PDB file of C-alpha atoms in Angstrom:
ATOM      1  CA  MET A 899     -27.861 -26.079   2.788  1.00 51.00           C
ATOM      2  CA  LYS A 900     -25.366 -24.081   4.813  1.00 53.00           C
ATOM      3  CA  GLY A 901     -25.205 -21.443   2.069  1.00 55.00           C
ATOM      4  CA  LYS A 902     -28.978 -20.866   2.304  1.00 60.00           C
ATOM      5  CA  ILE A 903     -29.320 -20.746   6.089  1.00 56.00           C
ATOM      6  CA  LEU A 904     -26.532 -18.245   6.763  1.00 52.00           C
ATOM      7  CA  PRO A 905     -28.011 -15.366   4.702  1.00 61.00           C
ATOM      8  CA  ILE A 906     -31.459 -15.963   6.230  1.00 58.00           C
ATOM      9  CA  PHE A 907     -30.001 -15.917   9.745  1.00 59.00           C
ATOM     10  CA  GLY A 908     -27.963 -12.797   8.973  1.00 58.00           C
ATOM     11  CA  CYS A 909     -30.999 -11.003   7.549  1.00 65.00           C
ATOM     12  CA  SER A 910     -33.199 -12.030  10.486  1.00 69.00           C
ATOM     13  CA  PHE A 911     -30.567 -10.950  12.983  1.00 69.00           C
ATOM     14  CA  SER A 912     -30.261  -7.575  11.225  1.00 71.00           C
ATOM     15  CA  VAL A 913     -34.033  -7.072  11.364  1.00 73.00           C
ATOM     16  CA  VAL A 914     -34.044  -7.804  15.105  1.00 72.00           C
ATOM     17  CA  ILE A 915     -31.159  -5.398  15.779  1.00 74.00           C
ATOM     18  CA  ILE A 916     -32.721  -2.619  13.680  1.00 76.00           C
ATOM     19  CA  SER A 917     -36.093  -3.154  15.368  1.00 73.00           C
ATOM     20  CA  VAL A 918     -34.552  -2.920  18.831  1.00 73.00           C
ATOM     21  CA  LEU A 919     -32.605   0.190  17.852  1.00 75.00           C
ATOM     22  CA  ALA A 920     -35.855   1.733  16.584  1.00 80.00           C
ATOM     23  CA  VAL A 921     -38.013   0.747  19.574  1.00 85.00           C
ATOM     24  CA  ILE A 922     -35.608   2.050  22.220  1.00 85.00           C
ATOM     25  CA  PRO A 923     -35.563   5.694  21.028  1.00 87.00           C
ATOM     26  CA  VAL A 924     -39.314   5.670  20.366  1.00 89.00           C
ATOM     27  CA  SER A 925     -39.872   4.455  23.928  1.00 90.00           C
ATOM     28  CA  GLY A 926     -37.496   7.134  25.178  1.00 90.00           C
ATOM     29  CA  ILE A 927     -39.422   9.832  23.326  1.00 92.00           C
ATOM     30  CA  TYR A 928     -42.690   8.484  24.767  1.00 93.00           C
ATOM     31  CA  TYR A 929     -41.384   8.559  28.362  1.00 92.00           C
ATOM     32  CA  LEU A 930     -39.804  11.978  27.821  1.00 92.00           C
ATOM     33  CA  GLY A 931     -43.113  13.350  26.526  1.00 94.00           C
ATOM     34  CA  LYS A 932     -44.957  11.783  29.447  1.00 92.00           C
ATOM     35  CA  SER A 933     -42.558  13.386  31.950  1.00 92.00           C
ATOM     36  CA  ILE A 934     -42.785  16.786  30.256  1.00 93.00           C
ATOM     37  CA  TRP A 935     -46.588  16.524  30.282  1.00 93.00           C
ATOM     38  CA  TYR A 936     -46.655  15.758  34.018  1.00 93.00           C
ATOM     39  CA  VAL A 937     -44.308  18.637  34.824  1.00 92.00           C
ATOM     40  CA  SER A 938     -46.264  21.042  32.604  1.00 93.00           C
ATOM     41  CA  TYR A 939     -49.822  20.256  33.680  1.00 94.00           C
ATOM     42  CA  TYR A 940     -49.658  18.895  37.216  1.00 93.00           C
ATOM     43  CA  GLU A 941     -49.284  21.114  40.287  1.00 92.00           C
ATOM     44  CA  ASN A 942     -46.089  21.031  42.354  1.00 92.00           C
ATOM     45  CA  SER A 943     -46.385  19.870  45.925  1.00 91.00           C
ATOM     46  CA  THR A 944     -44.390  17.973  48.516  1.00 92.00           C
ATOM     47  CA  GLY A 945     -44.883  14.815  50.500  1.00 92.00           C
ATOM     48  CA  LYS A 946     -43.080  12.705  53.063  1.00 94.00           C
ATOM     49  CA  VAL A 947     -41.896   9.142  52.749  1.00 92.00           C
ATOM     50  CA  VAL A 948     -44.107   7.312  55.249  1.00 93.00           C
ATOM     51  CA  SER A 949     -43.491   3.628  54.531  1.00 90.00           C
ATOM     52  CA  CYS A 950     -42.100   1.070  52.130  1.00 88.00           C
ATOM     53  CA  SER A 951     -44.048  -1.277  49.882  1.00 87.00           C
ATOM     54  CA  GLU A 952     -42.499  -4.726  49.519  1.00 85.00           C
ATOM     55  CA  ASN A 953     -42.402  -6.221  46.025  1.00 79.00           C
ATOM     56  CA  ASN A 954     -41.041  -9.632  45.111  1.00 75.00           C
ATOM     57  CA  ILE A 955     -39.400  -9.145  41.724  1.00 71.00           C
ATOM     58  CA  LYS A 956     -38.394 -12.251  39.789  1.00 70.00           C
ATOM     59  CA  MET A 957     -34.644 -12.838  39.513  1.00 69.00           C
ATOM     60  CA  ARG A 958     -33.869  -9.808  41.730  1.00 70.00           C
ATOM     61  CA  GLY A 959     -35.439 -10.869  45.003  1.00 76.00           C
ATOM     62  CA  VAL A 960     -37.427  -8.613  47.307  1.00 81.00           C
ATOM     63  CA  LEU A 961     -37.172  -4.895  46.586  1.00 84.00           C
ATOM     64  CA  TYR A 962     -39.002  -1.976  48.132  1.00 87.00           C
ATOM     65  CA  ALA A 963     -40.846   1.030  46.734  1.00 87.00           C
ATOM     66  CA  MET A 964     -41.245   4.182  48.800  1.00 89.00           C
ATOM     67  CA  VAL A 965     -44.770   5.259  49.729  1.00 92.00           C
ATOM     68  CA  ILE A 966     -45.162   9.033  49.870  1.00 92.00           C
ATOM     69  CA  GLU A 967     -48.000  10.838  51.623  1.00 93.00           C
ATOM     70  CA  SER A 968     -48.896  14.342  50.453  1.00 89.00           C
ATOM     71  CA  ASP A 969     -50.108  17.159  52.688  1.00 85.00           C
ATOM     72  CA  SER A 970     -53.671  16.406  51.545  1.00 84.00           C
ATOM     73  CA  GLY A 971     -53.379  12.716  52.533  1.00 88.00           C
ATOM     74  CA  LEU A 972     -52.787  11.314  49.042  1.00 89.00           C
ATOM     75  CA  HIS A 973     -50.612   8.157  49.042  1.00 91.00           C
ATOM     76  CA  ILE A 974     -48.301   7.645  46.048  1.00 91.00           C
ATOM     77  CA  THR A 975     -46.133   4.552  45.570  1.00 89.00           C
ATOM     78  CA  ALA A 976     -42.858   5.010  43.705  1.00 88.00           C
ATOM     79  CA  ASN A 977     -42.238   3.119  40.473  1.00 84.00           C
ATOM     80  CA  HIS A 978     -38.513   2.853  41.218  1.00 81.00           C
ATOM     81  CA  HIS A 979     -37.537   0.016  43.556  1.00 81.00           C
ATOM     82  CA  VAL A 980     -34.603   0.099  45.971  1.00 82.00           C
ATOM     83  CA  ASN A 981     -33.150  -2.214  48.579  1.00 82.00           C
ATOM     84  CA  LYS A 982     -34.560  -2.423  52.100  1.00 83.00           C
ATOM     85  CA  GLU A 983     -31.963  -0.210  53.776  1.00 87.00           C
ATOM     86  CA  MET A 984     -32.310   2.628  51.260  1.00 87.00           C
ATOM     87  CA  CYS A 985     -36.078   2.595  51.544  1.00 85.00           C
ATOM     88  CA  PHE A 986     -36.246   2.583  55.326  1.00 87.00           C
ATOM     89  CA  ASP A 987     -33.461   5.192  55.574  1.00 88.00           C
ATOM     90  CA  ALA A 988     -35.555   7.506  53.371  1.00 88.00           C
ATOM     91  CA  GLN A 989     -38.533   7.463  55.731  1.00 90.00           C
ATOM     92  CA  GLY A 990     -39.370  10.962  56.895  1.00 90.00           C
ATOM     93  CA  GLU A 991     -37.647  12.653  53.929  1.00 91.00           C
ATOM     94  CA  THR A 992     -39.533  15.308  51.972  1.00 92.00           C
ATOM     95  CA  VAL A 993     -40.068  14.479  48.292  1.00 91.00           C
ATOM     96  CA  ASN A 994     -41.396  16.599  45.420  1.00 92.00           C
ATOM     97  CA  ILE A 995     -44.640  15.330  43.943  1.00 93.00           C
ATOM     98  CA  LEU A 996     -46.967  16.436  41.172  1.00 93.00           C
ATOM     99  CA  ILE A 997     -50.735  16.393  41.721  1.00 92.00           C
ATOM    100  CA  ASN A 998     -53.380  16.396  38.995  1.00 91.00           C
ATOM    101  CA  PRO A 999     -55.290  19.697  39.317  1.00 91.00           C
ATOM    102  CA  ASN A1000     -58.484  18.094  37.956  1.00 92.00           C
ATOM    103  CA  ASN A1001     -58.344  15.031  40.214  1.00 89.00           C
ATOM    104  CA  LYS A1002     -56.641  15.674  43.554  1.00 87.00           C
ATOM    105  CA  LYS A1003     -56.537  11.901  44.221  1.00 89.00           C
ATOM    106  CA  GLU A1004     -54.054  11.361  41.389  1.00 90.00           C
ATOM    107  CA  GLY A1005     -50.366  12.201  41.651  1.00 90.00           C
ATOM    108  CA  VAL A1006     -46.870  11.182  40.653  1.00 92.00           C
ATOM    109  CA  ILE A1007     -43.459  11.526  42.250  1.00 91.00           C
ATOM    110  CA  ASN A1008     -41.259  14.232  40.757  1.00 91.00           C
ATOM    111  CA  THR A1009     -37.706  13.005  41.284  1.00 88.00           C
ATOM    112  CA  PHE A1010     -34.956  12.372  38.746  1.00 89.00           C
ATOM    113  CA  ARG A1011     -35.325   8.591  39.132  1.00 87.00           C
ATOM    114  CA  GLU A1012     -39.079   8.645  38.640  1.00 88.00           C
ATOM    115  CA  ARG A1013     -39.403  11.215  35.840  1.00 90.00           C
ATOM    116  CA  TRP A1014     -36.144  11.478  33.886  1.00 91.00           C
ATOM    117  CA  LYS A1015     -33.950   8.391  34.341  1.00 90.00           C
ATOM    118  CA  ILE A1016     -35.758   6.123  31.847  1.00 89.00           C
ATOM    119  CA  PRO A1017     -35.965   8.735  29.039  1.00 91.00           C
ATOM    120  CA  PHE A1018     -32.268   9.586  29.434  1.00 91.00           C
ATOM    121  CA  ILE A1019     -31.292   5.907  29.299  1.00 89.00           C
ATOM    122  CA  PHE A1020     -33.559   5.100  26.342  1.00 89.00           C
ATOM    123  CA  LEU A1021     -32.435   8.152  24.370  1.00 88.00           C
ATOM    124  CA  GLY A1022     -28.774   7.983  25.412  1.00 87.00           C
ATOM    125  CA  LEU A1023     -28.240   4.306  24.599  1.00 84.00           C
ATOM    126  CA  PRO A1024     -28.812   4.652  20.826  1.00 80.00           C
ATOM    127  CA  VAL A1025     -26.582   7.742  20.765  1.00 82.00           C
ATOM    128  CA  ILE A1026     -23.767   5.778  22.405  1.00 85.00           C
ATOM    129  CA  ILE A1027     -24.273   2.873  19.983  1.00 79.00           C
ATOM    130  CA  LEU A1028     -24.190   5.238  16.992  1.00 79.00           C
ATOM    131  CA  ILE A1029     -21.042   6.954  18.264  1.00 85.00           C
ATOM    132  CA  ILE A1030     -19.308   3.583  18.653  1.00 84.00           C
ATOM    133  CA  TYR A1031     -20.505   2.472  15.207  1.00 78.00           C
ATOM    134  CA  PHE A1032     -19.345   5.626  13.409  1.00 81.00           C
ATOM    135  CA  LYS A1033     -16.077   5.707  15.336  1.00 82.00           C
ATOM    136  CA  LYS A1034     -15.317   2.149  14.210  1.00 77.00           C
ATOM    137  CA  ARG A1035     -16.250   3.010  10.599  1.00 75.00           C
ATOM    138  CA  PHE A1036     -14.093   6.125  10.668  1.00 76.00           C
ATOM    139  CA  TRP A1037     -11.217   4.198  12.256  1.00 74.00           C
ATOM    140  CA  ALA A1038     -11.523   1.409   9.662  1.00 68.00           C
ATOM    141  CA  ALA A1039     -11.648   3.919   6.776  1.00 69.00           C
ATOM    142  CA  LYS A1040      -8.674   5.839   8.183  1.00 70.00           C
ATOM    143  CA  ASN A1041      -6.538   2.678   8.505  1.00 71.00           C
ATOM    144  CA  ALA A1042      -7.534   1.212   5.126  1.00 62.00           C
TER     145      ALA A1042
END
């Protein structure tokens, strides 16, 4: 019995690991393409942080998202959440935003956290894992 379960578990575990390692870079490429599309097609503008939106996030407590108002009166809520002090300290700061030229009521925030952080993490994580994997293989082959 034990001889039959172990190979099945090992194979299933390998499938899960390979799937995760495939999904992460694909997600990173998706978010990178989305960010490049926004930067390429939306118009640059600026806005000011006017308030903070409170969000109760499970297991992390209450976090806040900055609300930015553009010169034209458009309100954009950040996707990135921060603690209360960081959010309220940012009030009045000028932030770069991107506005859809075809629909002036649609815009996104153009900061590193909002546009580039997720793609860099999702694309960098598999690279780090592969470097560790090949380093261990090279080290094992060198010492064998």
